[in-house]
């Protein structure tokens, strides 16, 4: 796998700044982690107290080794306020693969912001980390996440993998979505309309 830089890989998109988590991000992340509805399909239950989210902010902000996992605070570019998170984890150097997770505060949804954030993170994974395959494990009822993954080029490859995650005192099943480098939906050349193709 490609060598990795020690500096935090900040990523800029048209509307977003993906940066390291800082203590001031507790409220922004708590709008995600503290919302039981947003956390319905997450790998752990919603944080009932802000102090729990503050603990996550400390943990996520400390990741200086990008080898196994790395989290970015998704911030609005103009205000620099945290509105969500993207993360890769379970990175396997030998297999050139990793898994991703993502969450956006409810008031910010429906504007394509997470697609924008994920494109930047996936481009980083493919181009800078030398990743070949990315997995998204998605709860079978999480329609918005499956739709988003497919819009980015992920293909549904199987599932449900039964009781794959332990979430609090329950188990959750997951569907497997996979994206191979080069299959990204945004990387495809524009389709040539039939009327303009050859012969004319
Ligand atoms: C998944 C998530 C980040 C998507 O945020 P978003 O990009 O703002 O979502 P959008 O509202 O733009 O929806 C993305 C797509 O899903 C569709 N969608 C949204 N809600 C849907 C629903 N309830 N049923 C079916 N499709 C839905 C949208 O129409 C859109 O598709 P389109 O671009 O073809 O129109 C957001 O829903 C979230 O944070 N969920 C909670 C955390 C989570 O479940 N993360 C994923 C863990 S695997």
GROMACS .gro file of C-alpha atoms and ligand atoms in nm:
model
  248
    1UNK     CA    1   0.000   0.000   0.000
    2UNK     CA    2   0.114   0.355  -0.065
    3UNK     CA    3   0.316   0.524   0.213
    4UNK     CA    4   0.111   0.762   0.424
    5UNK     CA    5   0.189   1.115   0.534
    6UNK     CA    6   0.194   1.197   0.908
    7UNK     CA    7   0.010   1.528   0.852
    8UNK     CA    8  -0.368   1.520   0.889
    9UNK     CA    9  -0.513   1.494   0.536
   10UNK     CA   10  -0.757   1.783   0.531
   11UNK     CA   11  -0.994   1.766   0.231
   12UNK     CA   12  -1.176   2.058   0.068
   13UNK     CA   13  -1.485   2.032  -0.153
   14UNK     CA   14  -1.711   2.299  -0.303
   15UNK     CA   15  -1.918   2.336   0.015
   16UNK     CA   16  -1.728   2.143   0.281
   17UNK     CA   17  -1.407   2.124   0.479
   18UNK     CA   18  -1.318   1.776   0.602
   19UNK     CA   19  -1.080   1.825   0.890
   20UNK     CA   20  -0.957   1.677   1.216
   21UNK     CA   21  -1.208   1.673   1.506
   22UNK     CA   22  -1.156   1.949   1.764
   23UNK     CA   23  -1.311   2.003   2.112
   24UNK     CA   24  -1.544   2.271   1.969
   25UNK     CA   25  -1.716   2.003   1.755
   26UNK     CA   26  -1.905   1.840   2.043
   27UNK     CA   27  -2.237   2.016   1.969
   28UNK     CA   28  -2.212   1.944   1.597
   29UNK     CA   29  -2.135   1.575   1.644
   30UNK     CA   30  -2.398   1.547   1.918
   31UNK     CA   31  -2.660   1.662   1.664
   32UNK     CA   32  -2.574   1.327   1.498
   33UNK     CA   33  -2.469   1.091   1.777
   34UNK     CA   34  -2.733   1.225   2.019
   35UNK     CA   35  -3.020   1.173   1.771
   36UNK     CA   36  -3.176   0.827   1.823
   37UNK     CA   37  -3.333   0.843   1.477
   38UNK     CA   38  -3.000   0.918   1.303
   39UNK     CA   39  -2.838   0.640   1.509
   40UNK     CA   40  -3.110   0.381   1.432
   41UNK     CA   41  -2.878   0.198   1.191
   42UNK     CA   42  -2.541   0.285   1.349
   43UNK     CA   43  -2.294   0.041   1.505
   44UNK     CA   44  -2.362   0.167   1.861
   45UNK     CA   45  -2.667   0.321   2.034
   46UNK     CA   46  -2.728   0.699   2.041
   47UNK     CA   47  -2.532   0.896   2.301
   48UNK     CA   48  -2.788   1.009   2.559
   49UNK     CA   49  -2.545   1.251   2.728
   50UNK     CA   50  -2.330   1.512   2.555
   51UNK     CA   51  -2.036   1.390   2.765
   52UNK     CA   52  -2.049   1.060   2.572
   53UNK     CA   53  -2.024   1.249   2.242
   54UNK     CA   54  -1.742   1.461   2.389
   55UNK     CA   55  -1.555   1.136   2.458
   56UNK     CA   56  -1.599   1.036   2.092
   57UNK     CA   57  -1.472   1.377   1.978
   58UNK     CA   58  -1.157   1.323   2.187
   59UNK     CA   59  -1.107   0.971   2.049
   60UNK     CA   60  -1.176   1.065   1.686
   61UNK     CA   61  -0.958   1.377   1.707
   62UNK     CA   62  -0.663   1.181   1.841
   63UNK     CA   63  -0.626   0.951   1.542
   64UNK     CA   64  -0.282   1.038   1.421
   65UNK     CA   65  -0.213   0.699   1.267
   66UNK     CA   66  -0.408   0.668   0.944
   67UNK     CA   67  -0.324   0.301   0.915
   68UNK     CA   68  -0.635   0.134   1.057
   69UNK     CA   69  -0.890   0.410   1.075
   70UNK     CA   70  -0.925   0.784   1.030
   71UNK     CA   71  -1.222   1.012   1.098
   72UNK     CA   72  -1.294   1.352   0.951
   73UNK     CA   73  -1.526   1.615   1.096
   74UNK     CA   74  -1.747   1.726   0.807
   75UNK     CA   75  -1.765   2.104   0.844
   76UNK     CA   76  -1.958   2.366   0.653
   77UNK     CA   77  -1.686   2.548   0.458
   78UNK     CA   78  -1.809   2.899   0.536
   79UNK     CA   79  -1.880   2.867   0.910
   80UNK     CA   80  -1.640   2.576   0.978
   81UNK     CA   81  -1.918   2.427   1.196
   82UNK     CA   82  -1.921   2.049   1.224
   83UNK     CA   83  -2.236   1.900   1.066
   84UNK     CA   84  -2.135   1.535   1.041
   85UNK     CA   85  -1.861   1.278   1.015
   86UNK     CA   86  -1.698   1.045   0.764
   87UNK     CA   87  -1.464   0.767   0.867
   88UNK     CA   88  -1.275   0.475   0.724
   89UNK     CA   89  -1.197   0.179   0.946
   90UNK     CA   90  -1.097  -0.186   0.931
   91UNK     CA   91  -0.830  -0.092   0.679
   92UNK     CA   92  -0.644  -0.403   0.567
   93UNK     CA   93  -0.308  -0.313   0.417
   94UNK     CA   94  -0.253  -0.659   0.271
   95UNK     CA   95  -0.585  -0.665   0.087
   96UNK     CA   96  -0.586  -0.296  -0.007
   97UNK     CA   97  -0.935  -0.261   0.136
   98UNK     CA   98  -1.123  -0.071   0.404
   99UNK     CA   99  -1.477   0.002   0.528
  100UNK     CA  100  -1.649   0.338   0.551
  101UNK     CA  101  -1.905   0.502   0.779
  102UNK     CA  102  -2.085   0.836   0.750
  103UNK     CA  103  -2.346   1.043   0.928
  104UNK     CA  104  -2.499   1.386   0.870
  105UNK     CA  105  -2.710   1.597   1.110
  106UNK     CA  106  -3.074   1.583   1.007
  107UNK     CA  107  -3.123   1.952   0.912
  108UNK     CA  108  -2.837   1.923   0.660
  109UNK     CA  109  -2.969   1.626   0.464
  110UNK     CA  110  -3.118   1.613   0.119
  111UNK     CA  111  -2.868   1.854  -0.041
  112UNK     CA  112  -2.611   1.604  -0.162
  113UNK     CA  113  -2.362   1.710   0.105
  114UNK     CA  114  -2.275   1.358   0.214
  115UNK     CA  115  -2.221   1.251  -0.147
  116UNK     CA  116  -1.979   1.545  -0.178
  117UNK     CA  117  -1.797   1.449   0.144
  118UNK     CA  118  -1.773   1.082   0.050
  119UNK     CA  119  -1.642   1.155  -0.297
  120UNK     CA  120  -1.356   1.348  -0.138
  121UNK     CA  121  -1.282   1.076   0.118
  122UNK     CA  122  -1.304   0.796  -0.140
  123UNK     CA  123  -1.076   0.984  -0.379
  124UNK     CA  124  -0.828   1.018  -0.091
  125UNK     CA  125  -0.851   0.644  -0.018
  126UNK     CA  126  -0.801   0.541  -0.380
  127UNK     CA  127  -0.540   0.799  -0.478
  128UNK     CA  128  -0.339   0.852  -0.160
  129UNK     CA  129  -0.378   0.528   0.033
  130UNK     CA  130  -0.364   0.293  -0.266
  131UNK     CA  131  -0.693   0.127  -0.171
  132UNK     CA  132  -0.849  -0.105  -0.428
  133UNK     CA  133  -1.182  -0.196  -0.265
  134UNK     CA  134  -1.413  -0.011  -0.027
  135UNK     CA  135  -1.692  -0.181   0.170
  136UNK     CA  136  -2.006  -0.016   0.303
  137UNK     CA  137  -2.201  -0.237   0.542
  138UNK     CA  138  -2.555  -0.106   0.557
  139UNK     CA  139  -2.859  -0.207   0.763
  140UNK     CA  140  -3.122  -0.361   0.531
  141UNK     CA  141  -3.379  -0.093   0.632
  142UNK     CA  142  -3.145   0.203   0.577
  143UNK     CA  143  -3.289   0.312   0.241
  144UNK     CA  144  -3.120   0.655   0.234
  145UNK     CA  145  -2.775   0.505   0.292
  146UNK     CA  146  -2.821   0.231   0.030
  147UNK     CA  147  -2.944   0.489  -0.221
  148UNK     CA  148  -2.648   0.715  -0.145
  149UNK     CA  149  -2.399   0.428  -0.179
  150UNK     CA  150  -2.545   0.322  -0.513
  151UNK     CA  151  -2.539   0.682  -0.636
  152UNK     CA  152  -2.163   0.683  -0.566
  153UNK     CA  153  -2.110   0.363  -0.765
  154UNK     CA  154  -2.123   0.099  -0.489
  155UNK     CA  155  -2.281  -0.228  -0.596
  156UNK     CA  156  -2.503  -0.442  -0.376
  157UNK     CA  157  -2.310  -0.766  -0.334
  158UNK     CA  158  -2.501  -0.964  -0.080
  159UNK     CA  159  -2.664  -1.000   0.253
  160UNK     CA  160  -2.818  -0.976   0.486
  161UNK     CA  161  -2.522  -1.096   0.690
  162UNK     CA  162  -2.727  -1.193   0.993
  163UNK     CA  163  -2.653  -1.043   1.337
  164UNK     CA  164  -2.325  -0.903   1.208
  165UNK     CA  165  -2.303  -0.608   1.452
  166UNK     CA  166  -2.363  -0.606   1.825
  167UNK     CA  167  -2.545  -0.280   1.897
  168UNK     CA  168  -2.607  -0.226   2.268
  169UNK     CA  169  -2.787  -0.541   2.384
  170UNK     CA  170  -2.907  -0.639   2.035
  171UNK     CA  171  -2.763  -0.762   1.709
  172UNK     CA  172  -2.808  -0.599   1.370
  173UNK     CA  173  -2.782  -0.752   1.024
  174UNK     CA  174  -2.611  -0.579   0.730
  175UNK     CA  175  -2.614  -0.570   0.353
  176UNK     CA  176  -2.276  -0.564   0.176
  177UNK     CA  177  -2.201  -0.287  -0.074
  178UNK     CA  178  -1.868  -0.280  -0.258
  179UNK     CA  179  -1.686  -0.019  -0.465
  180UNK     CA  180  -1.380  -0.115  -0.670
  181UNK     CA  181  -1.134   0.155  -0.775
  182UNK     CA  182  -1.235   0.287  -1.116
  183UNK     CA  183  -1.604   0.210  -1.064
  184UNK     CA  184  -1.677   0.540  -0.888
  185UNK     CA  185  -1.991   0.687  -1.042
  186UNK     CA  186  -1.837   1.036  -1.059
  187UNK     CA  187  -1.522   0.910  -1.232
  188UNK     CA  188  -1.705   0.771  -1.533
  189UNK     CA  189  -1.665   0.960  -1.861
  190UNK     CA  190  -1.984   1.137  -1.968
  191UNK     CA  191  -2.213   0.914  -2.173
  192UNK     CA  192  -2.225   0.996  -2.541
  193UNK     CA  193  -2.584   1.037  -2.659
  194UNK     CA  194  -2.689   0.770  -2.913
  195UNK     CA  195  -2.770   1.035  -3.175
  196UNK     CA  196  -2.408   1.158  -3.176
  197UNK     CA  197  -2.243   0.817  -3.175
  198UNK     CA  198  -2.048   0.714  -3.487
  199UNK     CA  199  -2.189   0.660  -3.835
  200UNK     CA  200  -2.327   1.012  -3.866
  201LIG     C1  201  -2.717   0.831   0.498
  201LIG     C2  202  -2.718   0.983   0.507
  201LIG     C3  203  -2.579   1.035   0.538
  201LIG     C4  204  -2.764   1.040   0.372
  201LIG     O1  205  -2.766   1.183   0.381
  201LIG     P1  206  -2.797   1.274   0.253
  201LIG     O2  207  -2.697   1.252   0.146
  201LIG     O3  208  -2.820   1.411   0.292
  201LIG     O4  209  -2.926   1.205   0.209
  201LIG     P2  210  -3.024   1.245   0.095
  201LIG     O5  211  -3.149   1.294   0.160
  201LIG     O6  212  -2.960   1.333  -0.007
  201LIG     O7  213  -3.052   1.103   0.035
  201LIG     C5  214  -2.958   1.030  -0.037
  201LIG     C6  215  -3.041   0.950  -0.138
  201LIG     O8  216  -3.132   0.863  -0.067
  201LIG     C7  217  -3.266   0.893  -0.100
  201LIG     N1  218  -3.341   0.879   0.023
  201LIG     C8  219  -3.337   0.960   0.130
  201LIG     N2  220  -3.420   0.913   0.225
  201LIG     C9  221  -3.478   0.801   0.173
  201LIG    C10  222  -3.570   0.708   0.222
  201LIG     N3  223  -3.623   0.719   0.344
  201LIG     N4  224  -3.608   0.606   0.140
  201LIG    C11  225  -3.554   0.592   0.018
  201LIG     N5  226  -3.462   0.676  -0.034
  201LIG    C12  227  -3.425   0.780   0.044
  201LIG    C13  228  -3.263   1.035  -0.155
  201LIG     O9  229  -3.371   1.057  -0.243
  201LIG    C14  230  -3.127   1.039  -0.224
  201LIG    O10  231  -3.131   0.978  -0.350
  201LIG     P3  232  -3.126   1.067  -0.484
  201LIG    O11  233  -2.994   1.142  -0.482
  201LIG    O12  234  -3.133   0.968  -0.593
  201LIG    O13  235  -3.244   1.159  -0.474
  201LIG    C15  236  -2.816   1.032   0.617
  201LIG    O14  237  -2.942   0.982   0.589
  201LIG    C16  238  -2.771   0.994   0.757
  201LIG    O15  239  -2.687   1.059   0.819
  201LIG     N6  240  -2.830   0.887   0.813
  201LIG    C17  241  -2.802   0.844   0.949
  201LIG    C18  242  -2.667   0.778   0.963
  201LIG    C19  243  -2.654   0.656   0.877
  201LIG    O16  244  -2.746   0.577   0.869
  201LIG     N7  245  -2.538   0.644   0.813
  201LIG    C20  246  -2.508   0.533   0.725
  201LIG    C21  247  -2.460   0.416   0.800
  201LIG     S1  248  -2.426   0.284   0.687
   0.00000   0.00000   0.00000
